[in-house]
Coordinates of C-alpha atoms and ligand atoms in Angstrom, one line a residue:
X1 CA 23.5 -34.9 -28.3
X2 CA 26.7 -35.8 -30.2
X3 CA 29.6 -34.6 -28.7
X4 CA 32.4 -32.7 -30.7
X5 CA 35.8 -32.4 -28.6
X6 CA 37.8 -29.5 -29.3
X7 CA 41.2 -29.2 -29.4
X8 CA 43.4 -28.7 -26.7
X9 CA 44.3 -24.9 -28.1
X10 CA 41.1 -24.1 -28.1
X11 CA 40.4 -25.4 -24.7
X12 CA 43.2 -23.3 -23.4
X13 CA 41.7 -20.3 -24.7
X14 CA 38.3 -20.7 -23.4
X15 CA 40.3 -21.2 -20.0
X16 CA 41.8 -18.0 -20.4
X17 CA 39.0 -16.0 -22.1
X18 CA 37.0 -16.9 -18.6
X19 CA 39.8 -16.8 -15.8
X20 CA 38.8 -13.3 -14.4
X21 CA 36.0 -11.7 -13.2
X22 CA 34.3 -8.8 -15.5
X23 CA 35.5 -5.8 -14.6
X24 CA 33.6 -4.2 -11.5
X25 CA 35.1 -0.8 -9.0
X26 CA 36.4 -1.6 -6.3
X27 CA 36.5 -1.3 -2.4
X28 CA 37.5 2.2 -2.0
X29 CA 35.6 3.4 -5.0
X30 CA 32.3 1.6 -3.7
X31 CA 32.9 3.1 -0.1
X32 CA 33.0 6.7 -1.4
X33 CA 30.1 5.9 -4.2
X34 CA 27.8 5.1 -1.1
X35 CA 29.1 7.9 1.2
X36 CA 27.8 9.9 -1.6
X37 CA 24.2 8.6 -1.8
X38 CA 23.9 8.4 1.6
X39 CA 24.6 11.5 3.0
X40 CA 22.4 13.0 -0.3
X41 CA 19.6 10.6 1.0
X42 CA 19.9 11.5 4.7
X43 CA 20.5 15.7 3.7
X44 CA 16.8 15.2 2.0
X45 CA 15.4 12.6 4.8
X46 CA 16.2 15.5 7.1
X47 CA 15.3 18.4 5.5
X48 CA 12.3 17.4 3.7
X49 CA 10.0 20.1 5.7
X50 CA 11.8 23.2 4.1
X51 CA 11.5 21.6 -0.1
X52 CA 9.1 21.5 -2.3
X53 CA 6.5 18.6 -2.0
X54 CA 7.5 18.1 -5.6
X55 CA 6.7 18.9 -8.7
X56 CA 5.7 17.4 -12.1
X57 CA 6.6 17.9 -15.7
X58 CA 5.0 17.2 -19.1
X59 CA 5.9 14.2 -21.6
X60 CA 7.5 17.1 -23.6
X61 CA 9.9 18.9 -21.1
X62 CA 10.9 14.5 -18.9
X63 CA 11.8 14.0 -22.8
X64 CA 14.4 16.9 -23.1
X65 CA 15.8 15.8 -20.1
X66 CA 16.6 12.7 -19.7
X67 CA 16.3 11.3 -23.7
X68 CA 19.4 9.6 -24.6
X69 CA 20.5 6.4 -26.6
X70 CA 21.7 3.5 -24.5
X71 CA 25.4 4.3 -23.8
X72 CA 28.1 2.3 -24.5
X73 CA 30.2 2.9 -22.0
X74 CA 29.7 3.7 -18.9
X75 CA 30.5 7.3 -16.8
X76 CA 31.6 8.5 -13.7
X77 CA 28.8 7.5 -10.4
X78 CA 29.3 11.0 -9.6
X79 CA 28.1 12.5 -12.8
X80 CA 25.3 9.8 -13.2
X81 CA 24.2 10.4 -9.3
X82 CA 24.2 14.1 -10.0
X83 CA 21.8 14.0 -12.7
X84 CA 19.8 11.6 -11.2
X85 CA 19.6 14.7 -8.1
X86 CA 18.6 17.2 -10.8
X87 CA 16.8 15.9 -13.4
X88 CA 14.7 12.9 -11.7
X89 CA 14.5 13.2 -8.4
X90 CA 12.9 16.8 -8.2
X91 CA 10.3 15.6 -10.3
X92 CA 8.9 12.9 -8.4
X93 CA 6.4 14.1 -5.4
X94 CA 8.3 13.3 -2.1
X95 CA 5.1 11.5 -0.9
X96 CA 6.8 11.3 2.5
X97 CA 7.0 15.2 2.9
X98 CA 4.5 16.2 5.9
X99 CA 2.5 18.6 4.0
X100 CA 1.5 15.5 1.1
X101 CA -1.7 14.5 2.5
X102 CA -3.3 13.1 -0.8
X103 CA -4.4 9.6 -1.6
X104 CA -3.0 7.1 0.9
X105 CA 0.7 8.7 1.4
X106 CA 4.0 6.5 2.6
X107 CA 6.3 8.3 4.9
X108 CA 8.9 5.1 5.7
X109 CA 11.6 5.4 8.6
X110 CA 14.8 5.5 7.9
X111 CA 15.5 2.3 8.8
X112 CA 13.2 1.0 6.1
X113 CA 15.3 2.9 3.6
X114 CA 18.4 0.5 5.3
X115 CA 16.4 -2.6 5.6
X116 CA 15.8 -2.5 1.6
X117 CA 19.1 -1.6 1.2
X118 CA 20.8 -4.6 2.8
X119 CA 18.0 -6.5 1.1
X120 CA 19.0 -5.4 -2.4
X121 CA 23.0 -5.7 -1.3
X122 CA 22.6 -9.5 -0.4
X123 CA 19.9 -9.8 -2.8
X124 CA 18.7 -12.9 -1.5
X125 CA 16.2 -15.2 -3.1
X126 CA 13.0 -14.8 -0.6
X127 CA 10.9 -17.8 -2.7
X128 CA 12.2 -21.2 -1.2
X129 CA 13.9 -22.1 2.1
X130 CA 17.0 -23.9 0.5
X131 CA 18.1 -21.2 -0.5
X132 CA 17.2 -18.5 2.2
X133 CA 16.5 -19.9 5.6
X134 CA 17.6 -17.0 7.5
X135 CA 15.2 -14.4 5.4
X136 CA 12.4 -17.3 5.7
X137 CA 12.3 -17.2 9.4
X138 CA 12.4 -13.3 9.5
X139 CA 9.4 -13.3 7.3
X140 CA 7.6 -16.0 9.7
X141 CA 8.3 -13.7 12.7
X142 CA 7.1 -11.0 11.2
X143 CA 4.4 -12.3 9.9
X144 CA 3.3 -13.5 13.6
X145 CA 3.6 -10.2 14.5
X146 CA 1.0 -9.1 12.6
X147 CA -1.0 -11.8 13.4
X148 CA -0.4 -10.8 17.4
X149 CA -1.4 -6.9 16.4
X150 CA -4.8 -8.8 14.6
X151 CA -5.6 -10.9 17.1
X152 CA -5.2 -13.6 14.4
X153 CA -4.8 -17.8 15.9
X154 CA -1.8 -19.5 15.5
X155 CA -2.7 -21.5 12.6
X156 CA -2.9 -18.5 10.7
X157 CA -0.6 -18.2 8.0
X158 CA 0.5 -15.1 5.9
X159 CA 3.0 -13.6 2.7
X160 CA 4.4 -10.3 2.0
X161 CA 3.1 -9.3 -1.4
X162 CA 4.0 -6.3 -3.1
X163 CA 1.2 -4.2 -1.9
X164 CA -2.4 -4.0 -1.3
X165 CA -3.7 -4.8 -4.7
X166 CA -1.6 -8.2 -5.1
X167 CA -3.1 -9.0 -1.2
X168 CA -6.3 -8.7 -2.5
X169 CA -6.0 -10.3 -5.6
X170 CA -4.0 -13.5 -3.8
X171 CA -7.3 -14.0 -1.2
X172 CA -9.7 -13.7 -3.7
X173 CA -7.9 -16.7 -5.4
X174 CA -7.4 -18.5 -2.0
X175 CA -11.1 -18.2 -1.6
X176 CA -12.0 -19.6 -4.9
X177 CA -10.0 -22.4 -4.2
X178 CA -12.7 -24.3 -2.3
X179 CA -15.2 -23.8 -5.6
X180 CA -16.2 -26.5 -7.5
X181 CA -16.3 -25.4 -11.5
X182 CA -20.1 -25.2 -10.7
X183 CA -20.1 -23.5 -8.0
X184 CA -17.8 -20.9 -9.7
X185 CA -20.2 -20.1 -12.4
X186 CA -23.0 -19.2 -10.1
X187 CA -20.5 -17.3 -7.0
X188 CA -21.4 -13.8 -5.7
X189 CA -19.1 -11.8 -4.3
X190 CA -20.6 -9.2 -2.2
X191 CA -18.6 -5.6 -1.9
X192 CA -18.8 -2.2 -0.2
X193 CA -19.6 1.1 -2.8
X194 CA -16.6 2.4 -1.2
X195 CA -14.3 -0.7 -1.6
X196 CA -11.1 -0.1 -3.1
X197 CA -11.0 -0.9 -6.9
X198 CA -8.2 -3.1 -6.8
X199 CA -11.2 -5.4 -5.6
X200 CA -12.7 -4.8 -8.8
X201 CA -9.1 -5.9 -10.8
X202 CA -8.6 -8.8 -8.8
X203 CA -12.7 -9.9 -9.7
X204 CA -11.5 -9.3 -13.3
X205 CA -8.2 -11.1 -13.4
X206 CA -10.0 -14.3 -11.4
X207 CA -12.5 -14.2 -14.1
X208 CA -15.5 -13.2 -12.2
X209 CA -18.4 -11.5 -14.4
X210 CA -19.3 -8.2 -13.4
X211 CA -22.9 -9.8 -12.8
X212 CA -21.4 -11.5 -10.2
X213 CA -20.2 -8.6 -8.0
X214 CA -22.8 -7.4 -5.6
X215 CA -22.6 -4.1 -4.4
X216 CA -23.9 -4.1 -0.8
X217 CA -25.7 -1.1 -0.1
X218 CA -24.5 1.0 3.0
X219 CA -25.3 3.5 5.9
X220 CA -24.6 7.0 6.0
X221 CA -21.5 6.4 7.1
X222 CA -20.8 4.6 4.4
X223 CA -20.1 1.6 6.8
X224 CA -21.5 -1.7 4.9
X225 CA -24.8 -3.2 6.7
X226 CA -24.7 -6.3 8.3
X227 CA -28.5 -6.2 7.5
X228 CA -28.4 -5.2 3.8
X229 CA -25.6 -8.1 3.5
X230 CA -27.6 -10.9 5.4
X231 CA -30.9 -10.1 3.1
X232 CA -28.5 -10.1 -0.3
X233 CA -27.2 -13.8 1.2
X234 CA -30.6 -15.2 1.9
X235 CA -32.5 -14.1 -1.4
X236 CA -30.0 -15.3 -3.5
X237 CA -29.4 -18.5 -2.2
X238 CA -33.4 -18.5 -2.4
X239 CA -32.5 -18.0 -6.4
X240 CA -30.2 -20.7 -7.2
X241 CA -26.9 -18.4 -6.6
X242 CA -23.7 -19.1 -4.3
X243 CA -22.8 -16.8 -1.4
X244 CA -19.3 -16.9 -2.0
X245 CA -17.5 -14.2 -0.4
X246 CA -17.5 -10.5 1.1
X247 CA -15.0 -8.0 0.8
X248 CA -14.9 -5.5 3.5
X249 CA -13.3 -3.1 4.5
X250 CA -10.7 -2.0 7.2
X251 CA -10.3 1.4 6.7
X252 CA -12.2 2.7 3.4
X253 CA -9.4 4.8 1.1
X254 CA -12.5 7.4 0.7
X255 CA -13.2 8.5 4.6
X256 CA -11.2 5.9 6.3
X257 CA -14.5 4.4 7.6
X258 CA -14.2 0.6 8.7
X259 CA -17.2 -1.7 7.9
X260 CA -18.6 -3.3 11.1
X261 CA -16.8 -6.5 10.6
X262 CA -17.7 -8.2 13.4
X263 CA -21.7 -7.9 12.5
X264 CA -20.5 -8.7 8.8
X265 CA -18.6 -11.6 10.1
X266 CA -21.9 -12.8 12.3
X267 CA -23.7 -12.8 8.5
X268 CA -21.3 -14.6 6.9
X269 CA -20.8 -17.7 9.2
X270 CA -24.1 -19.5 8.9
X271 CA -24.1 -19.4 5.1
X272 CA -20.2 -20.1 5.1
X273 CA -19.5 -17.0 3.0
X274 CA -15.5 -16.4 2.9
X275 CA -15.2 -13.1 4.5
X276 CA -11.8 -10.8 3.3
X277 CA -10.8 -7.3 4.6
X278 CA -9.4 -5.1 3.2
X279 CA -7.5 -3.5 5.7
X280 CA -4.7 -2.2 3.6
X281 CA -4.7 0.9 4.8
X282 CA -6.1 1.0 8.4
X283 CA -4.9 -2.6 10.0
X284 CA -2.0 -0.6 12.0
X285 CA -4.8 1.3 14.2
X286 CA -5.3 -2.2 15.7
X287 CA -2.0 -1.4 18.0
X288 CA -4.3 1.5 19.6
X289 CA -7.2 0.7 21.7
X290 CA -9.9 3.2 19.8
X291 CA -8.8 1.5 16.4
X292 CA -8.6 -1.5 17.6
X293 CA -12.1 -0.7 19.0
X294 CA -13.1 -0.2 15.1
X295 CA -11.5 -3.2 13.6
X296 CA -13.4 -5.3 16.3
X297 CA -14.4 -8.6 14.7
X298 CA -11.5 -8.4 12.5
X299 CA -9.9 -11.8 13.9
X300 CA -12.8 -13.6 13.0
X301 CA -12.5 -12.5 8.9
X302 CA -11.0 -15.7 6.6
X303 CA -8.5 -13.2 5.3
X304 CA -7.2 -9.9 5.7
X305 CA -5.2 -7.3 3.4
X306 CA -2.4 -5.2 5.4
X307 CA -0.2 -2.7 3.7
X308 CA 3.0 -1.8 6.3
X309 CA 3.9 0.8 3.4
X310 CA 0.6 2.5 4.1
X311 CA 0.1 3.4 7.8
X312 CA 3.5 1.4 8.9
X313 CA 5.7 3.4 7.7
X314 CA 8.4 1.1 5.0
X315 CA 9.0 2.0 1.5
X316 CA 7.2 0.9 -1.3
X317 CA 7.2 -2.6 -1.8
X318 CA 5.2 -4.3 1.0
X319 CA 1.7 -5.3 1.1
X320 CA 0.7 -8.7 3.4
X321 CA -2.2 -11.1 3.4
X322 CA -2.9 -13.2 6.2
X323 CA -5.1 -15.9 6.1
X324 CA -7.4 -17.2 8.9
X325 CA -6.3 -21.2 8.3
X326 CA -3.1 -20.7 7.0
X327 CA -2.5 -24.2 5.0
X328 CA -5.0 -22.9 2.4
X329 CA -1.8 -20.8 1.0
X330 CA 0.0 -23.8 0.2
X331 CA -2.6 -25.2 -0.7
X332 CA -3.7 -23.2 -3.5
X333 CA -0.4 -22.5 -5.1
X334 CA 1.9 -24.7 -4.3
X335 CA 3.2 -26.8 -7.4
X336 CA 6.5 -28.7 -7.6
X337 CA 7.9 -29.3 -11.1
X338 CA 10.9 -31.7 -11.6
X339 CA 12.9 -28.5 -12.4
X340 CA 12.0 -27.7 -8.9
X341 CA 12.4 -30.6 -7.1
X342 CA 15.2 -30.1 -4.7
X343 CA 13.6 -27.1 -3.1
X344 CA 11.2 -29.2 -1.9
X345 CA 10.8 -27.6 2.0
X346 CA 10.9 -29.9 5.2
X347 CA 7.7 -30.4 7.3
X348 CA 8.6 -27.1 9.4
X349 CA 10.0 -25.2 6.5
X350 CA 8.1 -23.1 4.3
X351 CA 8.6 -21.7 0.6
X352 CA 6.9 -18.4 0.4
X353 CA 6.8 -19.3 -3.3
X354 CA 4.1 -21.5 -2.5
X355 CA 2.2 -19.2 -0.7
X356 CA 1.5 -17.0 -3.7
X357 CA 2.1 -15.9 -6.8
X358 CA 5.3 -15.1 -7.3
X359 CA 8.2 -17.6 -7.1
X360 CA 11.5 -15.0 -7.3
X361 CA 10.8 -13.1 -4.5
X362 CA 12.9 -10.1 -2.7
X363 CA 13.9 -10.3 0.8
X364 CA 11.0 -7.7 1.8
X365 CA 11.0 -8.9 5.4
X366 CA 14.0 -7.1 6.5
X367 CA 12.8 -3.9 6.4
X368 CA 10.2 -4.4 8.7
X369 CA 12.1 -6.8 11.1
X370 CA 14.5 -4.2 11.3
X371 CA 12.5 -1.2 11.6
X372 CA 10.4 -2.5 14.4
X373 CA 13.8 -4.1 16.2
X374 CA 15.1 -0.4 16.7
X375 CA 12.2 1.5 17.3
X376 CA 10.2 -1.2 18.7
X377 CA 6.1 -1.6 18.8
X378 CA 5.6 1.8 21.0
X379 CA 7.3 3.7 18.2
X380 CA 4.1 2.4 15.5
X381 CA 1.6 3.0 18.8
X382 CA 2.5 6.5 19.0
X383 CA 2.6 7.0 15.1
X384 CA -0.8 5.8 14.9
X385 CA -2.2 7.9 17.5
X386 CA -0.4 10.4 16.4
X387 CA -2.0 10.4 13.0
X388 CA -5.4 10.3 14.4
X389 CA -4.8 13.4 16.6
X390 CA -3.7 15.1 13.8
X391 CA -6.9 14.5 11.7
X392 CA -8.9 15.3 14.9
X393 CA -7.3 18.4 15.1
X394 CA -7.9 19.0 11.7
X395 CA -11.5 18.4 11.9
X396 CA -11.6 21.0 14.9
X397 CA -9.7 23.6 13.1
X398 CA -12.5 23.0 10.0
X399 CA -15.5 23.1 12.1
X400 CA -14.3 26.4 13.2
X401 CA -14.1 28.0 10.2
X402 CA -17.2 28.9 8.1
X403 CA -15.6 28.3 4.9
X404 CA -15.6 25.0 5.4
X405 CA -17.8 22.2 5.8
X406 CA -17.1 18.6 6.9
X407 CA -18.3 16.0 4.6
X408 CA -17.2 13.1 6.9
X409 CA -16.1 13.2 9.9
X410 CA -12.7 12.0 11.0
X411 CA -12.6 8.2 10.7
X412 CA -9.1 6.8 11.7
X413 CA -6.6 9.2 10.3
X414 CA -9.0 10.8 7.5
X415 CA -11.0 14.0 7.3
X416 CA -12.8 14.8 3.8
X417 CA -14.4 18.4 3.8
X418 CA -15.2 20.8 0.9
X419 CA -14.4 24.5 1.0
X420 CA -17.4 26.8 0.3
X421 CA -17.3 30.3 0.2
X422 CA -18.9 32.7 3.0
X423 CA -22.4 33.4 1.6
X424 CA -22.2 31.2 -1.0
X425 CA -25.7 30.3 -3.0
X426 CA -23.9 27.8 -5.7
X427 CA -25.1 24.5 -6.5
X428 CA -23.5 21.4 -5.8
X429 CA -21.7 21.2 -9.7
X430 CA -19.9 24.8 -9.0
X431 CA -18.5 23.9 -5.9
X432 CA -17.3 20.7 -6.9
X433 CA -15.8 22.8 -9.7
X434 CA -14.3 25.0 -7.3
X435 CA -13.2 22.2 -4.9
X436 CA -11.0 20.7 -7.5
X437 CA -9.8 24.1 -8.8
X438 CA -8.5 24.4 -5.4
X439 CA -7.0 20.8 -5.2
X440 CA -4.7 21.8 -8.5
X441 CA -4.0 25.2 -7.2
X442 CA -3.1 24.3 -4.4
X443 CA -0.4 21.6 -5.5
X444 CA 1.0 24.1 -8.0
X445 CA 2.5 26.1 -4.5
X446 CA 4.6 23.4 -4.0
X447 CA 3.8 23.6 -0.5
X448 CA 1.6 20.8 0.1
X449 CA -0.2 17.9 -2.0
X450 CA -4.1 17.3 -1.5
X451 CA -6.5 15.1 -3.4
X452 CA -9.9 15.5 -3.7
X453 CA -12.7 12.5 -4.1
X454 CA -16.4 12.3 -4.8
X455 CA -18.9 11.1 -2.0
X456 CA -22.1 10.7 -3.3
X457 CA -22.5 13.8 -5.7
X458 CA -20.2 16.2 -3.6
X459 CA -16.6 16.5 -4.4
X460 CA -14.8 16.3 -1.1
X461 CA -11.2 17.4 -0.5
X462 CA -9.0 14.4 1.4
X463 CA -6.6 14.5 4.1
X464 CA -4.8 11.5 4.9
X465 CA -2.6 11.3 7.9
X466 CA -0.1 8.6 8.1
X467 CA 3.4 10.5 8.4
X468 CA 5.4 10.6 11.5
X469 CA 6.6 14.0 10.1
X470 CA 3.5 16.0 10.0
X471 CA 2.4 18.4 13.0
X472 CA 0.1 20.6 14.2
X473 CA 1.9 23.5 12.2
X474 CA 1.7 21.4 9.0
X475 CA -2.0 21.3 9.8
X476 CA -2.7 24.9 10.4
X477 CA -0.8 25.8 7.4
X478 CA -2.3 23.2 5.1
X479 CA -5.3 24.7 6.3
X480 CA -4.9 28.0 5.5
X481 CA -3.5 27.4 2.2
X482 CA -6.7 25.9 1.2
X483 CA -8.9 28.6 2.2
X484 CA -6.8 31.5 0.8
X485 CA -6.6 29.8 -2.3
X486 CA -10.5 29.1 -2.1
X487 CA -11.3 32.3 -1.7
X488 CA -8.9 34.0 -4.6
X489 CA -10.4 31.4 -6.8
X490 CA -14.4 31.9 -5.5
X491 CA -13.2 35.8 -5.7
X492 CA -11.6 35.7 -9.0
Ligands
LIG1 C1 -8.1 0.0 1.1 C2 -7.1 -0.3 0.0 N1 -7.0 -1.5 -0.5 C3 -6.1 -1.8 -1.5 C4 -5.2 -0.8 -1.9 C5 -4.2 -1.1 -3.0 O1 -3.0 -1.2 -2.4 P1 -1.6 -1.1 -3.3 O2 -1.6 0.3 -3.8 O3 -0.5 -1.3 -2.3 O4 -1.6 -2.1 -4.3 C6 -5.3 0.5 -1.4 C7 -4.4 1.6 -1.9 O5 -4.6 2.7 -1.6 C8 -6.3 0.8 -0.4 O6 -6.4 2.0 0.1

């Protein structure tokens, strides 16, 4: 490149055009912007029990709202925070509410809401250890606190991800790593019917051919067989095919059942079959002695999908895959371009960018560290057992009425029934009809949030405990909601 001096004028008024910072409030006005979101936040963090659990609007009616053209300038915080209270918030579900029982919900502490916060105010870069030491070593920690709640060895390794589905994806591509081309083409990965379909997207993004997923079939639990899996392994080694991997899982979205992974685990190791689970939502019932009575065997799995903002109570983002021998991380993604050589880490030092696969990464750590700093391990104990009392009690209170029948029993922290009015002669199709009439009905009250699911042909209505909030009262009334509403709509 040539290179064309300017003049001395010019120079001077590039020196000038650059000598301040932009424009940015200040001190004060920052202090009172924050005052202002945070007593808002902490107003609805405490009185979440008495509002609505949220509602919804159409395309149509989130268009008249909040349409607008890019503006040029900008406004006053106040103004911008109080539309944001009145015309976005309310129209997002507060998930964390104790009455919103649907899917898997996440009901973070408030010191989860802080740990982001400080994360997002120091913003640092979470990929390499140049650059973030500190945030490094509070990831390692809490990453060998997880490993301590698992009963995982010390070489174990681990990364936050973003959630679940980036957990799973990551171990599926740890374990391919080991694959010859060959061997890829001809790899079967075994899975549960009740697996979570993430499983399926990560087979899909690796590239694996449906024809390659195996479902395993299971018992009427819905528990994977250690049986069914062994015979699968042996005939299709017998026909020229790869036992690659299983996925398992820890804590089945549907019922909450976990596979029996130490019987799995037992199938897997002759054949060397690369056994994941997916533990996303249940791995926190390992901290209390009847879960960790059902995620027995789970030390000896190759890799294992944990979601703290599931069952561990942080805001959305943090997912976490640990894996059994932890060097396979690094070495499956680590590459080191010349742009990137002076991150290079030292022998003790680890870049979470080459654990994964993402190389900008935020500080997700602190959240965690933090939460469990002030509230320590006991805190998570009780909210797990907590969680499973309340679906037990929930099961009670169901088995007690006759308007309801119990499609699975409680496993972990979730109960799936259906209701089914007193005397009732319909088939199968009308009361799956009338199930999910009830789901919507009931979430058009506002004063709870259900989802329903299918088990086998029967549509089964869900409850999902993972909220320190919820109580027996939430329970009852939950309840009770559901069966008047059944009953207007069977009536009707
Ligand atoms: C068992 C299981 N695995 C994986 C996932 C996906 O996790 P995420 O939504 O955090 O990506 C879920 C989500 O509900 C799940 O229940």
């Amino acid at each position: 490149l040539t290179k064309t001096p300017i003049d001395d004028h010019l120079l001077d008024q590039l020196r000038r055009a650059c000598a301040a910072s932009l424009p940015h409030p200040g001190a004060a006005a920052l202090l009172q912007h924050s005052d202002e979101a945070i007593a808002w936040l902490v107003r609805e963090f405490n009185g979440l029990s008495d509002l609505r659990v949220g509602r919804t609007g159409t395309r149509r009616e989130m268009e008249a709202l909040l349409r607008e053209p890019p503006p040029e300038e900008g406004s006053d915080f106040s103004a911008v925070l109080a539309e944001y209270q009145e015309k976005v918030a309310p129209y997002a579900c507060r998930i964390d509410h104790p009455r919103f029982l649907a899917f898997i919900p996440s009901a973070p502490t408030f010191y989860s809401v802080l740990g982001e916060l400080l994360a997002s105010g120091t913003n640092p870069f979470a990929g390499v250890w140049l650059e973030a030491a500190g945030p490094a070593q509070v990831e390692l920690v809490v990453l060998d606190w997880f490993k301590e709640f698992l009963g995982y060895p010390a070489e174990a390794g681990g990364i936050l991800t973003s959630g679940g589905s980036e957990a799973n994806l990551t171990a599926l591509v740890v374990a391919r790593e080991r694959l010859t081309q060959e061997e890829r083409g001809r790899a079967v990965l075994y899975v549960s019917d009740q697996r979570h379909w993430s499983v399926d997207r990560a087979a899909k993004v690796i590239g694996l051919p449906p024809e390659q997923i195996r479902p395993v079939p299971g018992d009427p639990d819905w528990r994977m067989s250690p049986s069914a899996l062994e015979k699968c392994i042996i005939e299709h080694c017998a026909a020229g095919l790869m036992p690659w991997a299983v996925v398992a899982n820890g804590g089945a979205t549907n019922t909450g059942a976990a596979d029996p992974i130490e019987e799995l685990a037992k199938a897997c190791g002759p054949h060397k079959v690369w056994l994941h689970v997916d533990a996303a939502y249940g791995w926190a019932a390992a901290l209390d002695p009847e879960g960790k009575r059902l995620l027995q065997g789970i030390e000896r799995a190759d890799s294992i999908t944990l979601d703290p903002h599931k069952w561990f109570a942080q805001t959305f983002e943090v997912g976490c895959l640990l894996v059994r021998k932890g060097g396979l991380l690094a070495e499956t993604f680590a590459i080191r371009p010349e742009y990137m050589q002076d991150v290079t880490p030292g022998d003790e030092e680890v870049n979470f960018a080459d654990r994964g696969l993402a190389l900008t990464r935020r500080f997700r750590a602190l959240k965690l560290w933090l939460s469990v700093k002030v509230l320590g391990v006991s805190w998570y104990r009780l909210l797990v057992n907590h969680c499973c009392r309340l679906a037990e009690l929930a099961v009670e209170l169901l088995s007690r009425k006759p308007r309801f029948e119990v499609l699975s029993p409680r496993r972990l922290s979730i109960v799936c029934f259906r209701f089914v009015p007193v005397g009732s002669r319909r088939d199968d199709d009308e009361l799956n009809d009338l199930n999910l009439a009830v789901v919507d009905e009931v979430r058009r009250t506002g004063r709870a949030f259900l989802s329903s699911t299918r088990l086998g042909k029967q549509v089964a209505l869900r409850l999902c405990f993972i909220n320190w909030r919820t109580t027996a009262a939430d329970v009852e009334e939950v309840l009770s909601l559901i069966e008047e509403t059944g009953q207007r709509l069977a009536e009707g």
